[in-house]
Coordinates of N, CA and C in Angstrom, one line a residue:
T5 N 14.4 -77.2 -37.9 CA 14.9 -75.7 -37.7 C 15.6 -75.2 -39.3
N6 N 16.8 -75.4 -39.6 CA 16.8 -75.1 -40.6 C 16.2 -75.6 -42.1
R7 N 15.7 -76.0 -41.6 CA 15.2 -76.5 -43.4 C 14.3 -75.9 -43.6
K8 N 12.7 -75.5 -42.4 CA 12.3 -74.8 -42.7 C 12.6 -73.4 -42.7
M9 N 13.8 -73.4 -42.3 CA 14.4 -71.5 -42.5 C 14.9 -71.0 -43.3
A10 N 15.5 -72.1 -44.2 CA 14.9 -72.3 -46.3 C 14.7 -72.2 -47.0
K11 N 13.2 -73.1 -46.7 CA 12.4 -72.9 -47.4 C 11.7 -71.7 -47.7
V12 N 11.7 -70.6 -46.3 CA 11.2 -69.3 -46.1 C 11.9 -68.8 -46.3
A13 N 12.8 -68.7 -46.2 CA 13.8 -67.1 -47.2 C 15.4 -68.0 -47.3
K14 N 14.9 -68.3 -48.7 CA 16.6 -68.5 -49.2 C 18.4 -68.0 -48.7
E15 N 18.0 -66.8 -47.8 CA 19.0 -66.0 -47.7 C 19.8 -67.0 -46.3
L16 N 18.9 -67.2 -45.8 CA 19.3 -68.9 -44.5 C 19.7 -69.6 -45.1
T17 N 19.9 -70.0 -45.5 CA 20.7 -71.0 -45.9 C 22.3 -71.4 -46.6
S18 N 22.4 -70.8 -46.1 CA 23.5 -69.6 -45.6 C 24.1 -70.1 -44.4
S19 N 25.5 -71.1 -44.7 CA 26.5 -71.4 -43.4 C 26.1 -70.0 -42.3
F20 N 26.4 -69.2 -42.4 CA 26.5 -67.6 -41.5 C 25.0 -67.9 -40.8
A21 N 24.5 -68.6 -41.7 CA 22.6 -68.6 -40.6 C 22.0 -69.3 -39.8
K22 N 23.5 -70.9 -39.5 CA 22.5 -71.7 -39.5 C 22.2 -71.9 -38.2
Y23 N 20.8 -72.3 -37.9 CA 20.4 -73.5 -36.4 C 20.6 -73.5 -35.9
P24 N 21.5 -73.6 -33.7 CA 21.4 -72.3 -33.6 C 23.0 -71.8 -33.6
L25 N 22.4 -69.8 -34.0 CA 23.5 -69.0 -33.9 C 23.9 -68.9 -32.3
K26 N 25.1 -68.4 -32.0 CA 25.7 -68.8 -31.8 C 27.5 -68.2 -31.7
R27 N 27.8 -66.6 -30.9 CA 28.9 -66.1 -31.8 C 28.1 -65.5 -30.6
E28 N 30.2 -64.5 -30.4 CA 30.6 -63.5 -29.9 C 29.6 -62.1 -29.7
M29 N 29.6 -61.8 -31.4 CA 29.1 -59.9 -31.7 C 29.2 -60.1 -32.5
W30 N 28.0 -59.2 -33.1 CA 28.1 -59.3 -33.7 C 29.9 -58.5 -34.5
E31 N 29.1 -57.9 -35.9 CA 30.6 -57.0 -37.2 C 29.4 -56.3 -37.9
D32 N 30.8 -55.8 -38.0 CA 30.6 -54.1 -38.2 C 30.9 -54.0 -39.4
E33 N 29.4 -53.6 -40.2 CA 29.3 -53.6 -41.6 C 30.3 -53.0 -42.4
K34 N 31.4 -51.6 -42.2 CA 31.8 -51.1 -42.3 C 33.3 -51.7 -42.8
S35 N 33.6 -53.7 -42.5 CA 35.0 -53.3 -42.3 C 34.4 -54.8 -43.1
K36 N 35.5 -55.2 -43.6 CA 35.7 -56.2 -44.2 C 34.8 -57.5 -45.2
D37 N 34.5 -56.1 -45.8 CA 33.4 -56.5 -47.3 C 31.5 -56.9 -47.4
L38 N 31.1 -56.0 -46.0 CA 31.0 -57.3 -44.6 C 29.2 -56.1 -45.8
F39 N 29.2 -55.0 -46.3 CA 28.5 -54.2 -47.4 C 28.8 -53.4 -48.7
I40 N 26.8 -54.4 -49.5 CA 27.3 -54.1 -51.1 C 26.6 -53.0 -51.3
P41 N 26.6 -51.5 -51.7 CA 25.7 -50.6 -51.6 C 24.6 -51.5 -53.6
A42 N 23.4 -51.0 -52.9 CA 23.0 -51.4 -54.8 C 23.2 -50.9 -54.9
D43 N 23.8 -51.2 -57.0 CA 23.0 -49.8 -57.9 C 23.3 -51.1 -59.5
D44 N 23.6 -50.3 -59.8 CA 23.1 -50.9 -61.7 C 23.9 -52.1 -61.8
S45 N 25.2 -52.1 -61.5 CA 26.2 -54.3 -61.6 C 25.7 -55.1 -60.7
N46 N 24.9 -53.6 -59.6 CA 24.2 -55.7 -59.3 C 23.0 -55.6 -58.8
G47 N 22.7 -55.7 -59.8 CA 21.2 -55.6 -60.4 C 19.8 -54.7 -59.2
N48 N 20.6 -53.2 -58.3 CA 19.9 -53.6 -57.5 C 19.1 -53.9 -56.5
G49 N 19.2 -54.9 -56.2 CA 18.4 -55.7 -54.9 C 18.2 -57.5 -55.3
K50 N 17.7 -57.3 -56.6 CA 17.2 -58.0 -57.5 C 18.1 -59.3 -57.5
D51 N 18.8 -59.0 -57.6 CA 20.2 -61.0 -57.9 C 20.2 -61.0 -55.7
F52 N 20.6 -62.5 -56.2 CA 20.5 -62.7 -54.3 C 22.3 -62.3 -54.3
K53 N 22.0 -62.6 -53.5 CA 24.3 -63.1 -52.8 C 24.1 -63.5 -51.8
L54 N 24.8 -64.7 -52.1 CA 24.6 -65.5 -50.6 C 25.9 -65.0 -50.2
D55 N 25.2 -65.4 -48.2 CA 25.5 -64.8 -47.0 C 24.8 -63.6 -46.8
Y56 N 24.7 -62.7 -47.9 CA 23.4 -61.6 -47.4 C 22.1 -61.1 -48.1
V57 N 22.3 -59.7 -47.9 CA 20.1 -60.0 -47.0 C 20.5 -58.4 -48.2
Y58 N 18.8 -58.4 -48.6 CA 19.3 -56.7 -49.7 C 18.4 -56.5 -49.0
G59 N 18.4 -55.3 -48.3 CA 17.5 -54.5 -47.9 C 18.1 -52.8 -47.0
P60 N 17.3 -51.9 -46.4 CA 17.9 -50.5 -46.1 C 19.2 -51.2 -44.7
G61 N 19.6 -50.5 -44.2 CA 20.6 -50.6 -43.2 C 21.3 -49.2 -42.7
R62 N 22.4 -49.4 -41.8 CA 22.5 -47.9 -41.7 C 23.7 -47.1 -42.6
L63 N 23.7 -48.2 -43.7 CA 25.2 -47.7 -44.9 C 24.6 -47.6 -46.5
G64 N 22.4 -47.1 -45.7 CA 22.0 -46.9 -47.5 C 21.6 -48.4 -47.6
R65 N 20.8 -48.1 -48.4 CA 20.1 -49.8 -49.5 C 21.2 -50.6 -49.4
G66 N 21.1 -52.2 -50.1 CA 22.7 -53.0 -50.6 C 21.8 -53.7 -49.6
Y67 N 23.1 -55.3 -50.4 CA 23.2 -56.4 -49.3 C 24.1 -56.8 -47.9
Y68 N 23.8 -56.4 -47.3 CA 24.7 -57.1 -45.9 C 24.4 -57.9 -45.5
H69 N 25.3 -57.4 -44.3 CA 26.4 -60.0 -44.4 C 25.9 -60.1 -43.6
L70 N 25.7 -61.3 -43.4 CA 25.0 -61.5 -42.1 C 25.6 -62.5 -40.6
L71 N 25.5 -61.9 -40.9 CA 27.2 -60.8 -39.5 C 26.8 -60.4 -39.2
T72 N 25.6 -59.4 -39.9 CA 25.6 -58.4 -39.5 C 24.5 -58.0 -38.7
L73 N 23.8 -57.6 -37.3 CA 22.0 -56.9 -37.5 C 21.2 -55.8 -38.2
D74 N 22.3 -55.1 -39.4 CA 20.9 -55.0 -39.8 C 20.8 -55.7 -41.0
S75 N 21.4 -57.4 -41.4 CA 20.4 -58.4 -42.7 C 20.0 -58.6 -41.6
Y76 N 19.8 -58.5 -40.8 CA 18.2 -59.9 -40.2 C 17.2 -58.2 -39.3
K77 N 17.3 -57.3 -39.0 CA 16.1 -55.9 -39.4 C 16.0 -56.7 -40.6
A78 N 16.5 -55.5 -42.2 CA 16.3 -56.3 -42.5 C 15.2 -57.4 -43.2
L79 N 15.9 -58.7 -43.2 CA 15.0 -60.0 -43.9 C 13.8 -60.0 -42.8
Y80 N 13.9 -59.7 -40.9 CA 12.5 -59.5 -40.6 C 11.5 -58.1 -41.4
A81 N 11.9 -57.4 -41.5 CA 11.1 -56.3 -42.4 C 9.9 -57.3 -43.5
R82 N 10.9 -57.4 -44.4 CA 10.1 -58.0 -45.4 C 9.7 -58.9 -45.2
L83 N 10.3 -60.5 -44.9 CA 9.5 -61.2 -44.1 C 8.2 -60.9 -43.8
R84 N 7.8 -60.6 -42.6 CA 6.8 -59.4 -42.1 C 5.9 -59.0 -43.3
N85 N 6.3 -58.9 -44.0 CA 5.3 -58.4 -44.8 C 4.9 -59.3 -46.2
E86 N 6.0 -60.6 -46.4 CA 5.3 -62.2 -47.1 C 5.0 -62.1 -46.5
A87 N 4.2 -62.5 -44.9 CA 3.6 -64.0 -44.1 C 2.7 -64.2 -44.9
P88 N 2.4 -65.3 -45.2 CA 1.2 -66.6 -45.9 C -0.5 -66.5 -45.0
T89 N -0.6 -65.6 -45.9 CA -2.4 -65.5 -44.4 C -3.5 -67.1 -45.2
V90 N -3.8 -67.4 -43.6 CA -4.8 -68.6 -43.9 C -5.8 -68.3 -43.0
C91 N -6.8 -69.1 -43.3 CA -8.4 -68.6 -42.5 C -8.0 -69.9 -42.1
C92 N -8.1 -69.9 -40.7 CA -7.9 -70.8 -39.7 C -9.2 -72.5 -39.6
C93 N -9.8 -71.5 -40.8 CA -11.5 -72.1 -40.4 C -11.9 -73.8 -41.7
F94 N -10.8 -72.5 -43.1 CA -11.4 -73.1 -43.9 C -9.4 -73.7 -44.7
G95 N -8.6 -73.0 -44.3 CA -7.8 -73.3 -44.9 C -7.5 -74.5 -45.0
T96 N -6.0 -75.3 -46.0 CA -6.1 -76.9 -45.5 C -5.0 -77.0 -45.1
K97 N -4.4 -78.9 -44.3 CA -3.1 -78.6 -42.7 C -2.2 -77.7 -43.9
A98 N -2.6 -78.2 -44.8 CA -0.4 -77.5 -45.8 C -0.1 -76.0 -45.5
A99 N -1.7 -75.3 -45.7 CA -1.5 -74.0 -45.2 C -1.3 -73.6 -43.7
R100 N -2.3 -74.4 -43.5 CA -1.9 -74.1 -42.0 C -0.3 -74.2 -41.3
E101 N 0.5 -75.5 -41.5 CA 1.4 -76.0 -41.3 C 2.5 -74.9 -42.1
E102 N 1.8 -74.4 -43.0 CA 3.2 -73.5 -43.5 C 3.2 -72.0 -43.6
A103 N 2.0 -72.1 -42.9 CA 2.3 -70.5 -41.9 C 2.3 -70.8 -40.3
S104 N 2.9 -72.4 -40.0 CA 2.9 -72.3 -39.0 C 4.8 -72.3 -39.3
E105 N 5.1 -72.8 -39.8 CA 6.7 -73.1 -39.8 C 7.6 -71.5 -40.5
W106 N 6.3 -70.2 -41.0 CA 7.1 -69.7 -41.6 C 7.0 -68.0 -40.0
D107 N 5.5 -68.5 -39.2 CA 5.4 -67.8 -37.8 C 6.9 -68.4 -37.1
D108 N 7.0 -69.6 -37.6 CA 9.1 -69.9 -36.0 C 9.7 -69.2 -37.1
V109 N 9.5 -69.2 -38.3 CA 11.1 -68.3 -38.6 C 10.7 -66.6 -38.9
L110 N 9.8 -66.1 -38.6 CA 9.9 -65.4 -38.2 C 10.5 -64.5 -37.3
T111 N 9.8 -65.7 -36.0 CA 10.5 -65.4 -34.4 C 12.3 -66.1 -34.8
I112 N 12.2 -66.5 -35.4 CA 13.8 -66.5 -34.9 C 14.8 -65.3 -35.5
V113 N 13.6 -65.1 -37.4 CA 14.4 -63.6 -37.6 C 14.4 -62.0 -36.5
Y114 N 13.0 -62.3 -35.9 CA 12.9 -61.4 -34.7 C 14.0 -61.1 -33.7
N115 N 13.9 -62.6 -33.2 CA 14.5 -62.6 -31.5 C 16.1 -62.1 -33.1
R116 N 17.0 -62.1 -33.7 CA 17.9 -62.0 -34.2 C 18.1 -60.6 -34.6
S117 N 16.6 -60.3 -34.6 CA 16.9 -58.4 -35.5 C 16.7 -57.7 -34.1
V118 N 16.8 -58.1 -32.7 CA 16.9 -58.1 -32.2 C 18.3 -57.6 -30.6
A119 N 19.0 -58.9 -31.4 CA 19.8 -59.8 -30.5 C 20.9 -58.5 -30.1
S120 N 21.2 -58.7 -29.2 CA 22.5 -57.5 -27.9 C 24.0 -58.2 -28.9
R121 N 23.4 -59.2 -29.4 CA 24.6 -60.7 -30.4 C 23.8 -61.6 -30.6
P122 N 25.7 -61.9 -31.9 CA 24.6 -63.0 -32.8 C 24.6 -64.5 -32.1
D123 N 23.7 -64.5 -31.2 CA 23.2 -65.7 -30.6 C 21.5 -66.1 -30.6
D124 N 21.0 -66.6 -31.0 CA 20.1 -67.0 -30.7 C 18.9 -67.3 -29.0
V125 N 19.7 -68.0 -27.7 CA 19.2 -67.2 -26.6 C 19.6 -66.3 -26.3
V126 N 20.5 -65.3 -26.3 CA 20.3 -64.2 -26.2 C 19.5 -64.1 -27.2
G127 N 18.9 -63.7 -28.0 CA 18.1 -62.7 -29.1 C 17.0 -63.4 -28.3
A128 N 16.1 -64.4 -27.6 CA 14.7 -64.6 -27.4 C 15.0 -63.7 -25.9
Q129 N 15.9 -64.3 -24.9 CA 15.8 -63.1 -23.5 C 15.9 -61.7 -24.1
D130 N 15.9 -61.1 -25.7 CA 16.4 -59.1 -25.0 C 15.3 -59.1 -25.4
A131 N 14.8 -60.4 -26.9 CA 13.0 -60.5 -27.5 C 12.0 -60.6 -25.5
I132 N 12.2 -60.9 -24.9 CA 11.4 -60.7 -23.5 C 11.3 -60.4 -23.0
R133 N 12.6 -58.8 -23.6 CA 12.8 -58.0 -22.0 C 11.6 -56.1 -23.0
I134 N 12.2 -57.1 -24.5 CA 11.3 -55.8 -25.1 C 10.1 -56.0 -24.9
A135 N 9.4 -57.3 -24.7 CA 8.3 -57.0 -24.4 C 7.7 -56.8 -23.5
R136 N 8.4 -57.6 -22.4 CA 8.3 -56.4 -20.8 C 8.0 -55.0 -20.9
G137 N 8.7 -54.9 -21.5 CA 8.9 -52.9 -21.6 C 7.5 -52.8 -22.3
E138 N 7.6 -53.2 -22.9 CA 6.8 -52.6 -23.8 C 4.8 -53.0 -23.2
A139 N 5.0 -53.9 -22.6 CA 3.9 -53.9 -21.8 C 3.5 -53.6 -20.8
I140 N 4.9 -53.3 -19.3 CA 5.1 -52.3 -18.6 C 4.1 -50.8 -18.9
T141 N 4.9 -50.3 -20.0 CA 3.9 -48.9 -20.5 C 3.6 -49.4 -20.9
Y142 N 2.2 -50.0 -21.4 CA 0.7 -50.2 -22.0 C 0.1 -50.1 -20.6
Y143 N 0.5 -51.1 -19.6 CA -0.2 -51.2 -18.4 C -0.2 -49.7 -17.6
N144 N 1.3 -49.2 -17.9 CA 1.5 -47.8 -16.8 C 0.5 -46.5 -18.1
H145 N 0.4 -46.9 -19.1 CA -0.3 -45.4 -19.8 C -1.6 -45.7 -19.6
H146 N -2.5 -47.3 -19.7 CA -4.2 -46.9 -19.2 C -4.0 -46.7 -17.3
Q147 N -3.3 -47.1 -16.7 CA -3.8 -47.0 -15.2 C -3.4 -45.6 -15.1
N148 N -2.9 -44.9 -15.7 CA -2.7 -43.2 -15.1 C -4.3 -43.1 -15.5
A149 N -4.1 -43.3 -17.4 CA -5.5 -43.2 -17.6 C -7.6 -42.9 -16.9
Q150 N -6.9 -44.4 -16.4 CA -7.9 -44.5 -15.6 C -8.1 -43.3 -14.8
F151 N -7.1 -43.2 -13.6 CA -6.6 -41.7 -12.8 C -7.3 -40.7 -12.7
V152 N -6.9 -40.6 -13.9 CA -7.1 -38.7 -14.8 C -9.4 -39.6 -14.8
V153 N -9.6 -40.4 -14.9 CA -10.8 -40.4 -15.3 C -10.7 -40.3 -14.3
G154 N -10.7 -40.6 -14.2 CA -11.1 -41.3 -12.3 C -12.2 -39.6 -11.0
Q155 N -10.8 -39.4 -11.8 CA -10.7 -37.6 -11.2 C -11.6 -36.8 -11.5
A156 N -11.5 -37.0 -12.5 CA -12.7 -36.3 -13.2 C -14.0 -36.4 -12.6
L157 N -14.4 -37.5 -12.8 CA -15.6 -38.2 -12.3 C -15.7 -37.8 -10.7
I158 N -14.7 -37.8 -9.5 CA -14.8 -37.3 -8.3 C -15.5 -35.9 -8.8
F159 N -14.4 -34.9 -8.7 CA -13.9 -33.6 -9.0 C -16.1 -33.4 -9.7
S160 N -16.1 -34.0 -10.6 CA -17.5 -33.7 -11.0 C -18.4 -33.7 -10.4
G161 N -18.3 -34.8 -9.7 CA -19.9 -34.8 -8.9 C -20.7 -35.8 -9.3
A162 N -20.7 -37.0 -10.4 CA -21.0 -38.2 -10.6 C -20.8 -39.2 -10.6

């Protein structure tokens, strides 16, 4: 898994990103040099910094340390937009494997981006909770819509 992660995003070569992640709490960006604002002196995000992810966050655009939640939110947004596309019918086996590895890493990064604490098991549980909540909301919304349409049909005499 760590090999896949390093292949997909060079930021994940950091020892702070090793799978499985198991820490007690996210660090606050405002302390311990965990945020470096982007400016001309550091390449405005073009330079790679070990242990950091460049992107937007609560303190603005800059480099967020991998001990912070904002680093994974920024990394997830970037990886989601860079994902390889493979046609399942005509893609090569190597291309399908690359896409599968990318998807595995994207899932890990997403789970970390929604995790209440930096722990891969907790992150997966939090992601499932979010998905269940969205599914229930979707279901209830459509059930209500069906009820309204049904009532309209009954009262219209159709």
